[in-house]
């Protein structure tokens, strides 16, 4: 390895890009049982507090002319409400609290994860897989409850030539079941990638010559990650809306 | 596993890999922590869902609806006031037009009255003038007639005198006849 | 030896990230050229833009994931 060749030169160059994702018990101990409060629990709790601060505390005055905090709350509300209404139509509005929960949770977890030394729950596949599976199961169950077997028309592309339809049905079926996978890995992968890359650049900062470049790179990546934090939450939410629309109006 | 192989080949001297060995590969794939993560995630989601659906979303929805209501009311009030302003302007314009029409009517009436008086006066003056002119005509005719007679007498006298002065004997009748003939001719 | 090979494999998998970058650039560039032709329709299509970018980027993230798995998990 490199350190064998250069010896003491790179003694300080240590990469642990993945250590920041380790789930540790919060109050000591080694085993992580299902109920153990971990560092993840702590940051999930912070996410709850952030959601409450943004949406509940800031609107406590119920001002007709909103202040700064209330404007943010109203902006978030209007943003998601319009998205749900535009994509899913009027029937989708009753899923608005559910979608708003997903969006606010992901946004708060992502942004809190941008604090140095913080833990980012959304970088774990277990977390995003649960979120994506919840969406997947909701959409599938809702589709069959609302449309019965007509929901299967989603896979039978009636606008295609008859000979092609079985092939397309297989492709559609595969793409339907890949949805939760890509849905969850997209979010976790993006967040994890950004954090890991920042950590790698931070490892380079140990070398005096490279450290200014490294610090600049960290700064640039940080800006990109702030953007990605929001965009991934937006994409997750909008894809949820698109999938919900499939369940509500399965016509192809 | 790769880490074990590296352990065997490089030993404890490799600091970076010693650290990596202590870490459980990718923490995302540490399956023993999954029940814990899923449990706490579900707790978090349920809490956020309850907070949002019970408190936050109805409240923000109410605020937005209230603001919408206020704006609608204000707009309606503004619309009302605007309509009233338009009405008032119309009334003002109507009053103005009425007043103008009245003024024109009065002016026309007055003009007509004055015209009538004027016409009367002119007619009277005309009549007076005509009468005066006729009188004068008569007087002039009388004077002219008187003058002709006087001229004939003077001419006869003058002619008689002239004849006498020239040494003839004036025959009064002949002279008078000659003068008369001359004056007629 | 197996460790070195998996590192080489990780490096090869990372090429996929570059391919995803081409894809994302393609999506954004096509959107921009379309939006400049018809700016009035652009605002209604930003959601589609983000969905397209997300789909393109997800494949790059898959490649990155494979690289990470080769580096740390195999």
Short mmCIF file of C-alpha atoms in Angstrom, two decimals:
data_model
loop_
_atom_site.label_atom_id
_atom_site.label_comp_id
_atom_site.label_asym_id
_atom_site.label_seq_id
_atom_site.Cartn_x
_atom_site.Cartn_y
_atom_site.Cartn_z
CA UNK A 1 0.00 0.00 0.00
CA UNK A 2 0.93 3.65 -0.30
CA UNK A 3 2.03 4.02 3.28
CA UNK A 4 4.55 1.25 2.84
CA UNK A 5 6.25 3.19 0.05
CA UNK A 6 6.26 6.63 1.63
CA UNK A 7 6.58 5.65 5.23
CA UNK A 8 6.35 8.49 7.76
CA UNK A 9 5.39 11.01 5.09
CA UNK A 10 1.80 9.88 5.10
CA UNK A 11 1.53 8.91 8.71
CA UNK A 12 -1.21 11.51 9.19
CA UNK A 13 -3.10 10.64 6.02
CA UNK A 14 -5.85 8.47 7.43
CA UNK A 15 -9.14 7.99 5.65
CA UNK A 16 -12.21 6.92 7.57
CA UNK A 17 -14.89 8.16 5.21
CA UNK A 18 -17.43 5.66 6.47
CA UNK A 19 -16.85 5.95 10.21
CA UNK A 20 -19.28 8.85 10.45
CA UNK A 21 -22.13 6.48 9.62
CA UNK A 22 -21.51 4.03 12.48
CA UNK A 23 -24.52 3.56 14.72
CA UNK A 24 -23.31 3.67 18.33
CA UNK A 25 -25.24 3.35 21.57
CA UNK A 26 -25.70 6.79 23.02
CA UNK A 27 -25.02 5.92 26.67
CA UNK A 28 -22.11 3.54 26.36
CA UNK A 29 -22.19 -0.21 25.91
CA UNK A 30 -21.48 -2.21 22.81
CA UNK A 31 -24.61 -4.02 21.79
CA UNK A 32 -27.29 -2.28 19.77
CA UNK A 33 -30.59 -3.89 20.67
CA UNK A 34 -33.77 -2.76 18.91
CA UNK A 35 -34.69 -0.38 21.73
CA UNK A 36 -31.21 1.03 22.54
CA UNK A 37 -31.06 4.82 22.20
CA UNK A 38 -28.25 5.44 19.70
CA UNK A 39 -26.66 8.48 18.11
CA UNK A 40 -29.22 7.96 15.35
CA UNK A 41 -32.02 8.23 17.91
CA UNK A 42 -30.54 11.52 19.06
CA UNK A 43 -30.54 13.02 15.56
CA UNK A 44 -33.96 11.65 14.76
CA UNK A 45 -35.10 13.46 17.89
CA UNK A 46 -33.43 16.64 16.66
CA UNK A 47 -35.28 16.21 13.36
CA UNK A 48 -38.58 16.04 15.26
CA UNK A 49 -37.65 19.17 17.21
CA UNK A 50 -36.71 20.95 13.97
CA UNK A 51 -40.04 20.03 12.38
CA UNK A 52 -41.89 21.28 15.46
CA UNK A 53 -39.85 24.49 15.49
CA UNK A 54 -40.44 25.17 11.81
CA UNK A 55 -44.10 24.27 11.54
CA UNK A 56 -45.59 24.61 15.03
CA UNK A 57 -43.67 27.16 17.09
CA UNK A 58 -43.24 29.63 14.24
CA UNK A 59 -46.97 29.67 13.53
CA UNK A 60 -48.06 30.03 17.16
CA UNK A 61 -48.94 33.69 16.66
CA UNK A 62 -51.27 32.91 13.73
CA UNK A 63 -50.46 36.31 12.26
CA UNK A 64 -52.36 37.50 9.21
CA UNK A 65 -49.20 39.24 8.06
CA UNK A 66 -46.58 36.52 8.58
CA UNK A 67 -43.21 36.99 10.17
CA UNK A 68 -40.05 35.27 8.98
CA UNK A 69 -40.64 31.93 10.68
CA UNK A 70 -44.28 31.78 9.73
CA UNK A 71 -43.39 32.59 6.12
CA UNK A 72 -41.12 29.55 6.01
CA UNK A 73 -43.86 27.35 7.43
CA UNK A 74 -46.41 28.69 4.94
CA UNK A 75 -43.94 28.37 2.09
CA UNK A 76 -43.27 24.70 2.94
CA UNK A 77 -47.01 24.05 3.29
CA UNK A 78 -47.86 25.74 0.01
CA UNK A 79 -44.95 24.09 -1.81
CA UNK A 80 -45.94 20.53 -0.90
CA UNK A 81 -49.69 21.20 -1.09
CA UNK A 82 -49.37 22.54 -4.63
CA UNK A 83 -47.13 19.63 -5.61
CA UNK A 84 -49.64 17.08 -4.31
CA UNK A 85 -52.58 18.87 -5.89
CA UNK A 86 -50.86 19.37 -9.26
CA UNK A 87 -49.64 15.80 -9.61
CA UNK A 88 -52.21 13.65 -7.79
CA UNK A 89 -55.26 15.82 -8.34
CA UNK A 90 -58.01 16.51 -5.81
CA UNK A 91 -58.16 12.92 -4.50
CA UNK A 92 -54.49 13.08 -3.59
CA UNK A 93 -55.04 15.90 -1.13
CA UNK A 94 -56.05 13.49 1.64
CA UNK A 95 -52.52 12.04 1.48
CA UNK A 96 -51.06 15.52 1.98
CA UNK A 97 -50.18 15.04 5.71
CA UNK A 98 -48.39 11.78 4.87
CA UNK A 99 -46.37 13.35 2.05
CA UNK A 100 -45.67 16.43 4.14
CA UNK A 101 -44.37 14.14 6.91
CA UNK A 102 -41.98 12.46 4.47
CA UNK A 103 -40.78 15.77 3.06
CA UNK A 104 -40.28 17.53 6.38
CA UNK A 105 -38.53 14.52 7.90
CA UNK A 106 -36.12 14.12 4.98
CA UNK A 107 -35.40 17.83 4.69
CA UNK A 108 -34.76 18.25 8.41
CA UNK A 109 -32.66 15.10 8.67
CA UNK A 110 -30.62 16.10 5.62
CA UNK A 111 -29.99 19.65 6.77
CA UNK A 112 -29.21 18.63 10.36
CA UNK A 113 -26.79 16.09 8.92
CA UNK A 114 -24.90 18.96 7.29
CA UNK A 115 -23.81 20.18 10.73
CA UNK A 116 -20.21 19.01 11.26
CA UNK A 117 -19.93 15.89 13.44
CA UNK A 118 -23.63 15.30 13.07
CA UNK A 119 -25.14 11.94 12.23
CA UNK A 120 -27.34 11.72 9.13
CA UNK A 121 -30.17 9.19 9.46
CA UNK A 122 -31.07 9.50 5.77
CA UNK A 123 -27.65 8.14 4.78
CA UNK A 124 -28.67 4.67 5.97
CA UNK A 125 -30.31 2.23 3.63
CA UNK A 126 -32.36 0.81 6.48
CA UNK A 127 -33.99 4.21 6.98
CA UNK A 128 -34.60 5.11 3.34
CA UNK A 129 -35.69 1.57 2.53
CA UNK A 130 -38.38 1.82 5.20
CA UNK A 131 -39.51 5.16 3.78
CA UNK A 132 -39.56 3.81 0.22
CA UNK A 133 -41.28 0.56 1.21
CA UNK A 134 -43.96 2.54 3.05
CA UNK A 135 -44.61 4.45 -0.15
CA UNK A 136 -44.50 1.27 -2.24
CA UNK A 137 -46.92 -0.61 0.00
CA UNK A 138 -49.25 2.38 0.27
CA UNK A 139 -49.32 2.78 -3.50
CA UNK A 140 -49.86 -0.92 -4.21
CA UNK A 141 -52.57 -1.42 -1.59
CA UNK A 142 -54.28 1.83 -2.52
CA UNK A 143 -54.17 0.95 -6.20
CA UNK A 144 -55.86 -2.40 -5.69
CA UNK A 145 -58.38 -1.10 -3.16
CA UNK A 146 -59.37 1.85 -5.34
CA UNK A 147 -59.29 0.27 -8.78
CA UNK A 148 -59.52 -3.49 -8.13
CA UNK A 149 -57.94 -5.55 -10.88
CA UNK A 150 -58.06 -2.53 -13.18
CA UNK A 151 -54.88 -1.45 -11.40
CA UNK A 152 -53.09 -4.19 -13.35
CA UNK A 153 -53.81 -2.11 -16.46
CA UNK A 154 -50.78 -0.12 -15.34
CA UNK A 155 -48.64 -2.95 -16.72
CA UNK A 156 -50.70 -3.60 -19.86
CA UNK A 157 -49.83 -0.75 -22.20
CA UNK A 158 -52.97 -0.60 -24.32
CA UNK A 159 -51.51 2.02 -26.67
CA UNK A 160 -48.73 -0.32 -27.82
CA UNK A 161 -49.08 -2.91 -30.63
CA UNK A 162 -50.56 -6.16 -29.35
CA UNK A 163 -47.44 -8.22 -30.03
CA UNK A 164 -45.29 -5.89 -27.95
CA UNK A 165 -47.60 -5.76 -24.97
CA UNK A 166 -46.36 -8.89 -23.11
CA UNK A 167 -42.78 -7.70 -23.43
CA UNK A 168 -43.73 -4.26 -22.21
CA UNK A 169 -45.73 -5.82 -19.39
CA UNK A 170 -42.60 -7.62 -18.16
CA UNK A 171 -40.57 -4.42 -18.40
CA UNK A 172 -43.25 -2.43 -16.61
CA UNK A 173 -43.50 -5.09 -13.91
CA UNK A 174 -39.75 -5.04 -13.32
CA UNK A 175 -39.65 -1.24 -13.28
CA UNK A 176 -42.54 -1.25 -10.82
CA UNK A 177 -40.68 -3.49 -8.39
CA UNK A 178 -37.40 -1.64 -8.87
CA UNK A 179 -39.11 1.57 -7.79
CA UNK A 180 -38.62 1.16 -4.01
CA UNK A 181 -35.02 0.09 -4.58
CA UNK A 182 -34.07 3.11 -6.68
CA UNK A 183 -36.28 5.35 -4.55
CA UNK A 184 -34.39 4.45 -1.38
CA UNK A 185 -30.88 4.05 -2.78
CA UNK A 186 -31.09 7.40 -4.57
CA UNK A 187 -31.66 9.27 -1.33
CA UNK A 188 -29.26 7.30 0.87
CA UNK A 189 -26.62 7.10 -1.86
CA UNK A 190 -26.66 10.82 -2.57
CA UNK A 191 -26.43 11.78 1.08
CA UNK A 192 -23.82 9.15 1.89
CA UNK A 193 -21.75 9.99 -1.21
CA UNK A 194 -21.59 13.67 -0.34
CA UNK A 195 -20.64 13.07 3.27
CA UNK A 196 -18.05 10.46 2.34
CA UNK A 197 -16.47 12.71 -0.28
CA UNK A 198 -16.23 15.57 2.21
CA UNK A 199 -14.58 13.19 4.65
CA UNK A 200 -12.08 12.08 1.99
CA UNK A 201 -11.14 15.69 1.26
CA UNK A 202 -10.85 16.25 5.01
CA UNK A 203 -8.36 13.40 5.13
CA UNK A 204 -6.19 15.18 2.54
CA UNK A 205 -6.15 18.29 4.74
CA UNK A 206 -3.55 16.56 6.93
CA UNK A 207 -0.89 17.30 4.27
CA UNK A 208 0.20 20.92 4.65
CA UNK A 209 0.80 21.52 0.93
CA UNK A 210 -2.57 20.26 -0.18
CA UNK A 211 -4.62 21.51 2.73
CA UNK A 212 -5.70 24.87 1.18
CA UNK A 213 -6.98 23.03 -1.88
CA UNK A 214 -8.59 20.50 0.41
CA UNK A 215 -10.35 23.17 2.46
CA UNK A 216 -11.59 24.86 -0.73
CA UNK A 217 -12.83 21.54 -2.03
CA UNK A 218 -14.63 20.84 1.24
CA UNK A 219 -16.27 24.25 1.04
CA UNK A 220 -17.43 23.65 -2.53
CA UNK A 221 -18.69 20.17 -1.73
CA UNK A 222 -20.50 21.51 1.30
CA UNK A 223 -22.36 24.00 -0.88
CA UNK A 224 -23.23 21.26 -3.33
CA UNK A 225 -24.38 19.03 -0.49
CA UNK A 226 -26.69 21.71 0.90
CA UNK A 227 -28.26 21.85 -2.56
CA UNK A 228 -28.40 18.07 -2.80
CA UNK A 229 -30.00 17.83 0.64
CA UNK A 230 -32.95 19.85 -0.55
CA UNK A 231 -33.15 18.46 -4.06
CA UNK A 232 -33.13 14.85 -2.87
CA UNK A 233 -35.93 15.58 -0.43
CA UNK A 234 -37.83 17.29 -3.25
CA UNK A 235 -37.20 14.40 -5.63
CA UNK A 236 -38.23 11.82 -3.06
CA UNK A 237 -41.45 13.73 -2.42
CA UNK A 238 -42.27 14.35 -6.05
CA UNK A 239 -41.65 10.70 -6.95
CA UNK A 240 -43.95 9.71 -4.10
CA UNK A 241 -46.59 11.97 -5.64
CA UNK A 242 -46.02 10.45 -9.09
CA UNK A 243 -46.37 6.91 -7.72
CA UNK A 244 -49.50 7.93 -5.82
CA UNK A 245 -50.93 9.32 -9.04
CA UNK A 246 -50.39 5.92 -10.64
CA UNK A 247 -52.44 4.35 -7.88
CA UNK A 248 -55.21 6.94 -8.11
CA UNK A 249 -55.43 7.14 -11.90
CA UNK A 250 -53.78 4.00 -13.32
CA UNK A 251 -54.61 4.76 -16.96
CA UNK A 252 -51.46 4.66 -19.00
CA UNK B 1 -12.73 -11.04 3.21
CA UNK B 2 -10.44 -8.38 1.84
CA UNK B 3 -9.61 -6.87 5.18
CA UNK B 4 -8.45 -10.18 6.54
CA UNK B 5 -6.24 -10.74 3.52
CA UNK B 6 -4.70 -7.33 3.95
CA UNK B 7 -4.18 -8.04 7.61
CA UNK B 8 -2.27 -11.10 6.69
CA UNK B 9 -0.14 -9.42 4.05
CA UNK B 10 0.62 -6.06 5.65
CA UNK B 11 0.27 -6.70 9.34
CA UNK B 12 -0.30 -4.11 12.04
CA UNK B 13 2.17 -1.59 10.55
CA UNK B 14 -0.47 -0.19 8.19
CA UNK B 15 -2.19 2.41 10.35
CA UNK B 16 -4.90 3.25 7.86
CA UNK B 17 -5.94 -0.32 7.47
CA UNK B 18 -5.70 -1.06 11.13
CA UNK B 19 -8.32 1.63 11.63
CA UNK B 20 -10.36 0.33 8.74
CA UNK B 21 -10.23 -3.15 10.21
CA UNK B 22 -11.72 -1.97 13.45
CA UNK B 23 -14.62 -0.39 11.53
CA UNK B 24 -17.31 -2.83 10.44
CA UNK B 25 -16.87 -2.26 6.70
CA UNK B 26 -19.84 -0.22 5.55
CA UNK B 27 -21.89 0.81 8.58
CA UNK B 28 -24.93 0.89 6.29
CA UNK B 29 -24.64 -2.88 5.94
CA UNK B 30 -24.27 -3.63 9.65
CA UNK B 31 -27.47 -5.63 9.76
CA UNK B 32 -27.48 -6.03 13.53
CA UNK B 33 -28.36 -2.33 13.85
CA UNK B 34 -31.31 -2.49 11.42
CA UNK B 35 -34.06 -3.35 13.94
CA UNK B 36 -32.89 -0.45 16.07
CA UNK B 37 -32.84 2.00 13.15
CA UNK B 38 -36.24 0.89 11.86
CA UNK B 39 -37.79 1.07 15.31
CA UNK B 40 -36.58 4.59 16.03
CA UNK B 41 -37.40 5.74 12.49
CA UNK B 42 -40.97 4.53 12.83
CA UNK B 43 -41.27 6.26 16.21
CA UNK B 44 -39.97 9.49 14.61
CA UNK B 45 -42.31 9.26 11.64
CA UNK B 46 -45.33 8.58 13.83
CA UNK B 47 -44.48 11.53 16.07
CA UNK B 48 -43.95 13.87 13.09
CA UNK B 49 -47.14 12.60 11.44
CA UNK B 50 -49.18 13.20 14.58
CA UNK B 51 -47.68 16.64 15.13
CA UNK B 52 -48.33 17.62 11.52
CA UNK B 53 -51.81 16.17 11.09
CA UNK B 54 -53.10 17.22 14.53
CA UNK B 55 -51.47 20.61 15.06
CA UNK B 56 -49.30 22.09 12.35
CA UNK B 57 -51.17 21.48 9.10
CA UNK B 58 -54.68 22.42 10.31
CA UNK B 59 -53.21 25.55 11.88
CA UNK B 60 -51.31 26.64 8.77
CA UNK B 61 -54.30 25.75 6.62
CA UNK B 62 -56.52 27.88 8.86
CA UNK B 63 -54.06 30.79 8.70
CA UNK B 64 -53.91 30.61 4.92
CA UNK B 65 -57.71 30.32 4.64
CA UNK B 66 -58.16 33.23 7.02
CA UNK B 67 -55.73 35.34 5.02
CA UNK B 68 -57.50 34.33 1.82
CA UNK B 69 -60.79 35.34 3.44
CA UNK B 70 -59.41 38.67 4.57
CA UNK B 71 -58.01 39.37 1.13
CA UNK B 72 -61.29 38.40 -0.52
CA UNK B 73 -63.25 40.61 1.87
CA UNK B 74 -60.90 43.52 1.34
CA UNK B 75 -61.12 43.05 -2.40
CA UNK B 76 -64.91 42.97 -2.21
CA UNK B 77 -64.92 46.12 -0.07
CA UNK B 78 -62.60 47.81 -2.51
CA UNK B 79 -64.86 46.72 -5.36
CA UNK B 80 -67.84 48.20 -3.49
CA UNK B 81 -66.06 51.48 -2.90
CA UNK B 82 -65.04 51.60 -6.53
CA UNK B 83 -68.62 51.03 -7.63
CA UNK B 84 -69.76 53.78 -5.29
CA UNK B 85 -67.16 56.13 -6.67
CA UNK B 86 -68.30 55.38 -10.20
CA UNK B 87 -71.91 55.97 -9.14
CA UNK B 88 -71.03 59.28 -7.53
CA UNK B 89 -69.15 60.34 -10.63
CA UNK B 90 -72.13 59.43 -12.78
CA UNK B 91 -74.47 61.41 -10.54
CA UNK B 92 -72.11 64.37 -10.67
CA UNK B 93 -71.90 64.16 -14.46
CA UNK B 94 -75.66 63.92 -14.70
CA UNK B 95 -76.14 66.95 -12.47
CA UNK B 96 -73.61 68.82 -14.53
CA UNK B 97 -75.37 67.92 -17.77
CA UNK B 98 -78.74 68.88 -16.27
CA UNK B 99 -77.45 72.21 -15.13
CA UNK B 100 -75.94 72.86 -18.50
CA UNK B 101 -79.18 71.98 -20.28
CA UNK B 102 -81.15 74.23 -17.89
CA UNK B 103 -78.78 77.08 -18.50
CA UNK B 104 -79.10 76.64 -22.23
CA UNK B 105 -82.88 76.54 -21.97
CA UNK B 106 -82.98 79.74 -19.92
CA UNK B 107 -80.63 81.45 -22.31
CA UNK B 108 -82.78 80.41 -25.29
CA UNK B 109 -85.95 81.64 -23.56
CA UNK B 110 -84.41 84.93 -22.70
CA UNK B 111 -83.14 85.32 -26.22
CA UNK B 112 -86.62 84.58 -27.60
CA UNK B 113 -88.23 87.13 -25.25
CA UNK B 114 -85.72 89.76 -26.20
CA UNK B 115 -86.26 88.92 -29.88
CA UNK B 116 -90.00 89.41 -29.50
CA UNK B 117 -89.56 92.80 -27.80
CA UNK B 118 -87.02 93.80 -30.38
CA UNK B 119 -89.29 92.82 -33.25
CA UNK B 120 -92.15 94.81 -31.76
CA UNK B 121 -89.99 97.83 -31.25
CA UNK B 122 -88.62 97.54 -34.78
CA UNK B 123 -92.11 97.22 -36.23
CA UNK B 124 -93.31 100.23 -34.27
CA UNK B 125 -90.32 102.26 -35.32
CA UNK B 126 -90.83 101.17 -38.91
CA UNK B 127 -94.48 102.27 -38.79
CA UNK B 128 -93.56 105.62 -37.26
CA UNK B 129 -90.86 106.11 -39.82
CA UNK B 130 -93.27 105.25 -42.62
CA UNK B 131 -95.87 107.70 -41.30
CA UNK B 132 -93.30 110.46 -40.94
CA UNK B 133 -92.01 109.74 -44.44
CA UNK B 134 -95.53 109.92 -45.91
CA UNK B 135 -96.14 113.25 -44.15
CA UNK B 136 -92.90 114.60 -45.42
CA UNK B 137 -93.72 113.36 -48.91
CA UNK B 138 -97.01 115.21 -48.81
CA UNK B 139 -95.39 118.38 -47.52
CA UNK B 140 -92.74 118.19 -50.22
CA UNK B 141 -95.40 117.65 -52.89
CA UNK B 142 -97.34 120.65 -51.60
CA UNK B 143 -94.20 122.71 -51.51
CA UNK B 144 -93.31 121.55 -55.00
CA UNK B 145 -96.78 122.44 -56.31
CA UNK B 146 -96.63 125.83 -54.56
CA UNK B 147 -93.18 126.41 -56.04
CA UNK B 148 -94.37 125.60 -59.60
CA UNK B 149 -97.22 128.04 -59.29
CA UNK B 150 -94.90 130.73 -57.90
CA UNK B 151 -92.39 130.05 -60.65
CA UNK B 152 -95.12 130.48 -63.29
CA UNK B 153 -96.22 133.77 -61.74
CA UNK B 154 -92.64 135.00 -61.37
CA UNK B 155 -91.83 133.90 -64.92
CA UNK B 156 -94.90 135.64 -66.32
CA UNK B 157 -94.09 138.82 -64.41
CA UNK B 158 -90.45 138.61 -65.37
CA UNK B 159 -91.32 137.99 -68.99
CA UNK B 160 -93.80 140.95 -69.01
CA UNK B 161 -91.18 143.18 -67.39
CA UNK B 162 -88.54 141.97 -69.87
CA UNK B 163 -90.83 142.64 -72.83
CA UNK B 164 -91.63 146.14 -71.46
CA UNK B 165 -88.00 146.85 -70.77
CA UNK B 166 -87.05 145.83 -74.30
CA UNK B 167 -89.46 148.47 -75.58
CA UNK B 168 -92.40 146.37 -76.54
CA UNK B 169 -95.84 146.48 -75.28
CA UNK B 170 -96.55 143.62 -73.07
CA UNK B 171 -99.69 141.80 -73.78
CA UNK B 172 -100.39 140.13 -70.49
CA UNK B 173 -102.40 137.30 -72.04
CA UNK B 174 -99.87 136.50 -74.71
CA UNK B 175 -96.99 136.52 -72.21
CA UNK B 176 -98.83 134.27 -69.84
CA UNK B 177 -99.65 131.88 -72.68
CA UNK B 178 -96.04 131.85 -73.92
CA UNK B 179 -94.65 131.13 -70.45
CA UNK B 180 -97.15 128.36 -69.94
CA UNK B 181 -96.23 126.76 -73.25
CA UNK B 182 -92.51 127.05 -72.48
CA UNK B 183 -92.83 125.56 -69.02
CA UNK B 184 -94.81 122.61 -70.31
CA UNK B 185 -92.40 122.03 -73.16
CA UNK C 1 -4.03 -9.81 -3.77
CA UNK C 2 -7.79 -10.06 -3.73
CA UNK C 3 -7.88 -6.73 -1.88
CA UNK C 4 -5.93 -4.94 -4.58
CA UNK C 5 -8.18 -6.39 -7.27
CA UNK C 6 -11.30 -5.21 -5.50
CA UNK C 7 -9.76 -1.74 -5.25
CA UNK C 8 -9.17 -1.77 -9.01
CA UNK C 9 -12.76 -2.87 -9.44
CA UNK C 10 -13.89 0.01 -7.25
CA UNK C 11 -11.97 2.43 -9.45
CA UNK C 12 -13.58 0.96 -12.55
CA UNK C 13 -17.02 1.22 -10.97
CA UNK C 14 -16.39 4.88 -10.25
CA UNK C 15 -16.27 5.49 -14.04
CA UNK C 16 -20.01 4.99 -13.87
CA UNK C 17 -20.28 8.21 -11.87
CA UNK C 18 -18.76 10.07 -14.80
CA UNK C 19 -21.26 8.45 -17.15
CA UNK C 20 -24.06 9.59 -14.88
CA UNK C 21 -22.58 13.10 -14.99
CA UNK C 22 -22.89 12.99 -18.81
CA UNK C 23 -26.48 11.87 -18.43
CA UNK C 24 -27.38 14.62 -15.97
CA UNK C 25 -25.69 17.21 -18.16
CA UNK C 26 -27.65 15.92 -21.13
CA UNK C 27 -30.95 16.24 -19.28
CA UNK C 28 -30.21 19.74 -18.02
CA UNK C 29 -28.82 20.90 -21.37
CA UNK C 30 -31.80 19.59 -23.32
CA UNK C 31 -34.13 21.24 -20.85
CA UNK C 32 -32.29 24.53 -21.19
CA UNK C 33 -32.33 24.53 -25.00
CA UNK C 34 -36.02 23.69 -24.94
CA UNK C 35 -36.70 26.31 -22.32
CA UNK C 36 -34.91 29.00 -24.31
CA UNK C 37 -37.01 28.16 -27.35
CA UNK C 38 -40.24 28.36 -25.41
CA UNK C 39 -39.64 30.12 -22.09
CA UNK C 40 -43.32 30.31 -21.23
CA UNK C 41 -43.56 26.53 -21.02
CA UNK C 42 -40.36 26.13 -19.01
CA UNK C 43 -41.79 26.88 -15.57
CA UNK C 44 -44.35 24.10 -15.82
CA UNK C 45 -41.69 21.54 -16.67
CA UNK C 46 -39.20 22.06 -13.83
CA UNK C 47 -40.69 19.14 -11.91
CA UNK C 48 -40.11 16.89 -14.91
CA UNK C 49 -36.58 18.25 -15.11
CA UNK C 50 -35.83 17.28 -11.54
CA UNK C 51 -37.37 13.85 -11.97
CA UNK C 52 -35.24 13.28 -15.07
CA UNK C 53 -32.11 14.44 -13.30
CA UNK C 54 -32.93 12.20 -10.34
CA UNK C 55 -33.35 9.16 -12.56
CA UNK C 56 -30.11 9.84 -14.38
CA UNK C 57 -28.26 10.52 -11.18
CA UNK C 58 -29.58 7.41 -9.43
CA UNK C 59 -27.63 5.22 -11.85
CA UNK C 60 -24.45 7.12 -11.06
CA UNK C 61 -25.17 6.61 -7.39
CA UNK C 62 -25.54 2.89 -8.07
CA UNK C 63 -22.07 2.88 -9.60
CA UNK C 64 -20.73 4.78 -6.60
CA UNK C 65 -22.41 2.27 -4.33
CA UNK C 66 -20.75 -0.62 -6.13
CA UNK C 67 -17.42 1.15 -5.68
CA UNK C 68 -18.06 1.59 -1.97
CA UNK C 69 -19.10 -2.02 -1.57
CA UNK C 70 -15.90 -3.16 -3.29
CA UNK C 71 -13.82 -0.84 -1.11
CA UNK C 72 -15.31 -1.58 2.28
CA UNK C 73 -17.61 -4.57 2.25
CA UNK C 74 -15.98 -7.21 0.03
#
